mmCIF file of C-alpha atoms in Angstrom:
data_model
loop_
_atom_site.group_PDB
_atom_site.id
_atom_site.type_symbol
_atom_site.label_atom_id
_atom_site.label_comp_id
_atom_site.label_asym_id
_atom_site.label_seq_id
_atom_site.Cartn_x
_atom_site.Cartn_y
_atom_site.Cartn_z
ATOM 1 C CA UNK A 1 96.611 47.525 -52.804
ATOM 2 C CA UNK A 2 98.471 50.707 -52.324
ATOM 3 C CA UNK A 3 102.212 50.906 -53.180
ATOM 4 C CA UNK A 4 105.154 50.320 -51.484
ATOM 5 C CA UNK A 5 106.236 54.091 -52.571
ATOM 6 C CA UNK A 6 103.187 55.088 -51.273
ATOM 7 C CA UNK A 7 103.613 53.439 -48.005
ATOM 8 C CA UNK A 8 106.779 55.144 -47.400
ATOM 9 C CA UNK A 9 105.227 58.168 -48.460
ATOM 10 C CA UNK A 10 102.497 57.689 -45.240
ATOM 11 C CA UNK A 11 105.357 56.839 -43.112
ATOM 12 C CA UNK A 12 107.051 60.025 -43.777
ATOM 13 C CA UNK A 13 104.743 63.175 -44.406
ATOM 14 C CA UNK A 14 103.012 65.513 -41.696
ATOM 15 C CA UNK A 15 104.892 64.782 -38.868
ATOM 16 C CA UNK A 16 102.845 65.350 -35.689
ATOM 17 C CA UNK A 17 102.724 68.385 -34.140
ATOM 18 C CA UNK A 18 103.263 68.266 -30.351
ATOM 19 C CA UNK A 19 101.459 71.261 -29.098
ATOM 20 C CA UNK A 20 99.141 71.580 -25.831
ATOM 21 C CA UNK A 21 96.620 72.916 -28.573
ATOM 22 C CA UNK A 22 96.586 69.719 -30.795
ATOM 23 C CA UNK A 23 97.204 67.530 -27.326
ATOM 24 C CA UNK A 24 93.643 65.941 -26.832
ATOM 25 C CA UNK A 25 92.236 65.052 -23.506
ATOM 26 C CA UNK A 26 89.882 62.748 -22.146
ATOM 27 C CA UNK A 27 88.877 60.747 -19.294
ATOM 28 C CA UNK A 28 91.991 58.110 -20.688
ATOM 29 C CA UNK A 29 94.632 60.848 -20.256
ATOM 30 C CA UNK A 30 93.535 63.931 -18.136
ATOM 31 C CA UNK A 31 95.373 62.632 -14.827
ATOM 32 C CA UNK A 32 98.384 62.239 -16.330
ATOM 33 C CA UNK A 33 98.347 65.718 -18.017
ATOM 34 C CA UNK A 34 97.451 66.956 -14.624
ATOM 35 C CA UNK A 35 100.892 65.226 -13.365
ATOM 36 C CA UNK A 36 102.784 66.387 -15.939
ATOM 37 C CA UNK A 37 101.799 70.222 -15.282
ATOM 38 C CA UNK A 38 102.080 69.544 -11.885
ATOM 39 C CA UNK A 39 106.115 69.952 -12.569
ATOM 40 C CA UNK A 40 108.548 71.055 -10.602
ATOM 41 C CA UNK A 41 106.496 69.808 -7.431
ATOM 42 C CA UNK A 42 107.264 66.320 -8.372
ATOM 43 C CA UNK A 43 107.670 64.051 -5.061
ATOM 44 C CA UNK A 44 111.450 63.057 -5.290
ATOM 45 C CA UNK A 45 111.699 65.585 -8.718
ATOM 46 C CA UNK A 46 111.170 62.414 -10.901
ATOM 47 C CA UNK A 47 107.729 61.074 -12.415
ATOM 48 C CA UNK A 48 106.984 57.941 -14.463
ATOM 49 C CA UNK A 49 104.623 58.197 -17.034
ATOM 50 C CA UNK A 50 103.244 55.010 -18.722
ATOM 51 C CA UNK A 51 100.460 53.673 -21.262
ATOM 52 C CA UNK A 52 99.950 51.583 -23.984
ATOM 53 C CA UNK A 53 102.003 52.191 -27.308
ATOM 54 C CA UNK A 54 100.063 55.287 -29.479
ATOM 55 C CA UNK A 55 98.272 56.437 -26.394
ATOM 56 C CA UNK A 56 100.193 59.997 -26.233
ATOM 57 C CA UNK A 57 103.176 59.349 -24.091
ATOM 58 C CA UNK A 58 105.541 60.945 -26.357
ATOM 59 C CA UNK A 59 102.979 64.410 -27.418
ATOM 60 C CA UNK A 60 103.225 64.537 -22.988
ATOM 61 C CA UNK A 61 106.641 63.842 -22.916
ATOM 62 C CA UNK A 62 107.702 66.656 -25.756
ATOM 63 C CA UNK A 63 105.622 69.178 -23.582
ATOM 64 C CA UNK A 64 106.939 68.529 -20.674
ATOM 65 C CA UNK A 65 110.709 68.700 -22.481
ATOM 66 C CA UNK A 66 110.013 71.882 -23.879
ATOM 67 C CA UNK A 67 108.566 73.680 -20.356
ATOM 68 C CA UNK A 68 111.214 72.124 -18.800
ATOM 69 C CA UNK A 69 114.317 72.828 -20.951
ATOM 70 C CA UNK A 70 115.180 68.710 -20.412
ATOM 71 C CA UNK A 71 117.644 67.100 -22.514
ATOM 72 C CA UNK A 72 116.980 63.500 -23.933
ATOM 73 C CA UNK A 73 118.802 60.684 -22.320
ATOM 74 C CA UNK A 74 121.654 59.424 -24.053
ATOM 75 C CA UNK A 75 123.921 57.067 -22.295
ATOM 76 C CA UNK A 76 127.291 58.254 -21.463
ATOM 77 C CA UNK A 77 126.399 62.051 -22.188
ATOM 78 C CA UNK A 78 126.687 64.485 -19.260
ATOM 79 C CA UNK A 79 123.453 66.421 -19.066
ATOM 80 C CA UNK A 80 124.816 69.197 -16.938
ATOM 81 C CA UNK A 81 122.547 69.171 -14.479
ATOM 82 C CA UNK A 82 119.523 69.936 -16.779
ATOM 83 C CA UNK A 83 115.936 68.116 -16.509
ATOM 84 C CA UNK A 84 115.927 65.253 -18.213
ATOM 85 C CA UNK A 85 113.971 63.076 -20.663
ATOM 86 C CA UNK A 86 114.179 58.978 -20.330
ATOM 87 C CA UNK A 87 112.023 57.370 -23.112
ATOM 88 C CA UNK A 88 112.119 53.338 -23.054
ATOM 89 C CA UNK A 89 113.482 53.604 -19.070
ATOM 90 C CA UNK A 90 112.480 49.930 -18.456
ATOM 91 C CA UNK A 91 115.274 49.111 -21.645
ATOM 92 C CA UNK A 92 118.269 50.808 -19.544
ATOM 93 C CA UNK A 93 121.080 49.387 -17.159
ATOM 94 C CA UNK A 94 120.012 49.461 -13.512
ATOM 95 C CA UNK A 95 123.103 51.642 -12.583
ATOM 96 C CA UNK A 96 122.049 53.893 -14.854
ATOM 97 C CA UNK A 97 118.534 54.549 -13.737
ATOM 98 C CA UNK A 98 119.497 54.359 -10.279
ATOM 99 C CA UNK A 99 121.888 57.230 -10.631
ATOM 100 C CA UNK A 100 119.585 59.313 -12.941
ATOM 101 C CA UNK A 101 116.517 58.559 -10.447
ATOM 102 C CA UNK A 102 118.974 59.552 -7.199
ATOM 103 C CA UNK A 103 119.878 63.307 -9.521
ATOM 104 C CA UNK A 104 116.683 64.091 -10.042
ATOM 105 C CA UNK A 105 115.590 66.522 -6.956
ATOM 106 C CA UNK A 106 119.334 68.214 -8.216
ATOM 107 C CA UNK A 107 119.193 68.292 -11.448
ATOM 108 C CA UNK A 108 115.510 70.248 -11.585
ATOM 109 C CA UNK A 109 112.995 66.972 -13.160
ATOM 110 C CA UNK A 110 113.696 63.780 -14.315
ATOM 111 C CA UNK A 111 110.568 61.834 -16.491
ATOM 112 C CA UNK A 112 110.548 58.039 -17.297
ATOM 113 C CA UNK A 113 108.606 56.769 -19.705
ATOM 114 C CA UNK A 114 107.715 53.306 -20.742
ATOM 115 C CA UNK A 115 104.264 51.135 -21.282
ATOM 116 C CA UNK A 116 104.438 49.479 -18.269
ATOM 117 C CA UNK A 117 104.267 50.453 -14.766
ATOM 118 C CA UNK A 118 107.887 50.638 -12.510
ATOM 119 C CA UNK A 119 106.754 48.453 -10.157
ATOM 120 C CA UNK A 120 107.390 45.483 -13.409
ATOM 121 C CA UNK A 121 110.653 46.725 -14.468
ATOM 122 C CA UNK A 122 113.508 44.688 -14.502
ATOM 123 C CA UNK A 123 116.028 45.437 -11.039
ATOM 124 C CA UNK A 124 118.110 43.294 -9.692
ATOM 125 C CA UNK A 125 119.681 46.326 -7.323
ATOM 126 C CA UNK A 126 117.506 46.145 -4.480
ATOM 127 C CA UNK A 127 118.036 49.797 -3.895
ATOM 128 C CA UNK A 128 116.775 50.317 -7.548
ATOM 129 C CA UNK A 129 113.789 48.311 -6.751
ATOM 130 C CA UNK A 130 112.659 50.540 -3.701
ATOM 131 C CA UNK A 131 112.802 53.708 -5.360
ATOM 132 C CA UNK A 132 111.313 52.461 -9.000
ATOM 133 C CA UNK A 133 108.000 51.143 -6.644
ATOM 134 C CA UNK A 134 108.241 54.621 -5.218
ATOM 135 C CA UNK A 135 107.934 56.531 -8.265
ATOM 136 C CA UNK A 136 104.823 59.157 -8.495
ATOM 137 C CA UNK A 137 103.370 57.442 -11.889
ATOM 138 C CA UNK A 138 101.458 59.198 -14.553
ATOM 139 C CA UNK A 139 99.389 56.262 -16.080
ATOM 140 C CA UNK A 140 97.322 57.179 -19.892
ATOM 141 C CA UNK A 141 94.800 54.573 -20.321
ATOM 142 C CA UNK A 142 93.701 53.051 -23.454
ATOM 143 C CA UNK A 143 92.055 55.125 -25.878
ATOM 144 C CA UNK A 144 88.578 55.953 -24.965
ATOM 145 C CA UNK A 145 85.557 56.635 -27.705
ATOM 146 C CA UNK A 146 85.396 59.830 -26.437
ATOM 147 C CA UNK A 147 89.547 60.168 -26.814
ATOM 148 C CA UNK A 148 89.714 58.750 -30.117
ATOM 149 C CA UNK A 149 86.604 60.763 -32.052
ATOM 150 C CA UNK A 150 88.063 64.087 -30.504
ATOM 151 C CA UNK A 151 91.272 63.158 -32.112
ATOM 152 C CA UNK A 152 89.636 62.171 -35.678
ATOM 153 C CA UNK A 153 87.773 65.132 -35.190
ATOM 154 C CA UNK A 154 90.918 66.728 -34.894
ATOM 155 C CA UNK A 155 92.450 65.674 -37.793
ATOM 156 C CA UNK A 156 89.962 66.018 -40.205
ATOM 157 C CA UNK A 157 89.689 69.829 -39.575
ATOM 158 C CA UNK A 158 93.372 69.953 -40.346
ATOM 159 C CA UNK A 159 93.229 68.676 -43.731
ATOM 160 C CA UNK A 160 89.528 70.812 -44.030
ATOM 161 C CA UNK A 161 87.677 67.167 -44.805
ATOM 162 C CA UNK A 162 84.114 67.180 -43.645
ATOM 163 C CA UNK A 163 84.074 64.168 -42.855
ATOM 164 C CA UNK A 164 80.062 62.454 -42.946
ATOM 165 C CA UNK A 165 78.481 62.462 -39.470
ATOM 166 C CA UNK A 166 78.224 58.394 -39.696
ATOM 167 C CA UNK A 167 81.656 57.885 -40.473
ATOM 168 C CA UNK A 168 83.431 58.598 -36.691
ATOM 169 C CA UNK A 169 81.400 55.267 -35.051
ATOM 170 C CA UNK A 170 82.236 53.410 -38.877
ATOM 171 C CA UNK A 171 86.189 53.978 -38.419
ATOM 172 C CA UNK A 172 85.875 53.528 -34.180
ATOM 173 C CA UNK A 173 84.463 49.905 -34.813
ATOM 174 C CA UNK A 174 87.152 48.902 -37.687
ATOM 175 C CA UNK A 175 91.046 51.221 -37.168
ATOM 176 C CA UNK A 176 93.313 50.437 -34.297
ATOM 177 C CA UNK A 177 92.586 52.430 -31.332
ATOM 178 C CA UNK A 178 95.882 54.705 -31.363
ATOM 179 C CA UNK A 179 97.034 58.289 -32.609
ATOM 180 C CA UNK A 180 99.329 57.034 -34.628
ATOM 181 C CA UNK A 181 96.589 54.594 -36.755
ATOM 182 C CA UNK A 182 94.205 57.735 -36.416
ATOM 183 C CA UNK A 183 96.849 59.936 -38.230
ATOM 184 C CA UNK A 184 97.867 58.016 -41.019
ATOM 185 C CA UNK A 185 94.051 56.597 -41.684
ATOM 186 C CA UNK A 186 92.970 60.345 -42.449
ATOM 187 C CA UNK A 187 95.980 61.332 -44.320
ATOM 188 C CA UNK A 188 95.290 58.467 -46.531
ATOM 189 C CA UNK A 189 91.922 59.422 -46.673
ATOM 190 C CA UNK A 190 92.749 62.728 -47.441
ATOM 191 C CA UNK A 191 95.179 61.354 -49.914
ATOM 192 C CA UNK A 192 92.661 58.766 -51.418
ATOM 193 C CA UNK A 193 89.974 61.583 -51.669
ATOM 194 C CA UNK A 194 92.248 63.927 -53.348
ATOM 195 C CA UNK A 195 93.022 61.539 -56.211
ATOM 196 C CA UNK A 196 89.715 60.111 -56.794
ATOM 197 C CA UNK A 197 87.714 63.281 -56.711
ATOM 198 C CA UNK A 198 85.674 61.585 -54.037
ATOM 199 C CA UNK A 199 83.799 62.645 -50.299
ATOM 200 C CA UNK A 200 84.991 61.388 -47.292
ATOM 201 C CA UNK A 201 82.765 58.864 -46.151
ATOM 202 C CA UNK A 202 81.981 55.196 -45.152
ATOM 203 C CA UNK A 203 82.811 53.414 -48.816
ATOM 204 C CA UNK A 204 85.571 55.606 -49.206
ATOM 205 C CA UNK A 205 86.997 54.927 -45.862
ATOM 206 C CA UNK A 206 86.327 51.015 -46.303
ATOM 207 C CA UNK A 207 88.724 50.552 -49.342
ATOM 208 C CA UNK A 208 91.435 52.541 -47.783
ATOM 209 C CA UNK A 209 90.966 50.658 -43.559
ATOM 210 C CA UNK A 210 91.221 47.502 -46.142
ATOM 211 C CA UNK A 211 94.806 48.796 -48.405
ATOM 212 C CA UNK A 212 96.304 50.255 -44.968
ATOM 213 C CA UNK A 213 95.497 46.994 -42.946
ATOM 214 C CA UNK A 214 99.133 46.071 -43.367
ATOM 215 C CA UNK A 215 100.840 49.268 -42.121
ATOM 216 C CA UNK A 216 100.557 48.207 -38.698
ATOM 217 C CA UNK A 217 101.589 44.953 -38.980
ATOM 218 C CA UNK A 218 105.782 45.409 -37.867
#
């Protein structure tokens, strides 16, 4: 089993890189990329975009920051009238939301994201409720095959691995469909290779799906 040092080691190194270039698209994700460049013609300035955890919500949400100039939501700091970026909206105080949601045609953009649709957050100000089911909402599916072997793809050409042809529809049927599994899989691999002086392929990438099984439990 690999190391506790090592684990944190995983957790840690190559940080993703949230460019359009490295953003890849897909039949799970392309309408909500279209929404998201659709900004500033945003119905009401404010858009909602949702999916299941490691889908790509936050590599959409950092582009749409950075064309935007938006400023991360921090309760109780004055944004000063900027664009701004809600991550986890379904967690925060209905005032709150209310008031952000009512600034956003003013204040240039307002994006909410969260896994789950508006229409299931939690309101118990009726005047909350109406506008959250009136949101425009960006919605990422789950990662397709198509999604998820573009990504591997991907990464492998970042650490220059050439990776076997059989071994994209070996790691498909066996990781966790997410980025974030995809990305620390193949820096492991990279990692495992590396030491061992080995290729990247299918009995290589069995030992290391079986020592990184526990890296996703939390």
């Amino acid at each position: 089993m690999i190391t506790r040092a090592r684990q944190l080691s995983l957790r840690l190194a190559s940080p993703p890189v949230f460019t359009r270039a490295a953003f890849v698209t897909s039949r799970a994700n392309e309408q909500a990329l279209a929404l998201i460049e659709a900004w500033p013609a945003w119905p009401g300035g404010a858009l909602a975009l949702v999916g299941p955890e490691g889908a790509g919500k936050t590599h959409l949400a950092t582009l749409w920051a950075g064309k935007a100039g938006a400023a991360h939501f921090e309760a109780g700091v004055s944004t000063d009238g900027r664009p701004l970026l809600v991550e986890h909206a379904d967690e925060i105080g209905d005032e709150a939301l209310f008031h952000l949601i009512n600034r956003a045609p003013t204040d240039g953009g307002l994006l909410l994201t969260a896994r789950t649709r508006p229409s299931s957050w939690p309101a118990a100000l009726p005047d909350l409720r109406s506008r959250l089911n009136a949101l425009t909402v960006a919605e990422i599916g789950e990662p397709d095959d198509a999604l998820m072997i573009a990504v591997l793809e991907a990464l492998f050409r970042e650490k220059h691995i050439r990776a076997a042809p059989d071994l994209y529809e070996f790691l498909l049927r066996r990781m966790e469909r997410s980025v974030t599994a995809a990305r620390t899989l193949v820096a492991r691999l990279d990692e495992a290779a590396a030491e061992q002086g080995r290729p990247v392929n299918r009995l290589l990438a069995r030992e290391v799906l079986e020592e990184t099984a526990d890296l996703f439990e939390d």
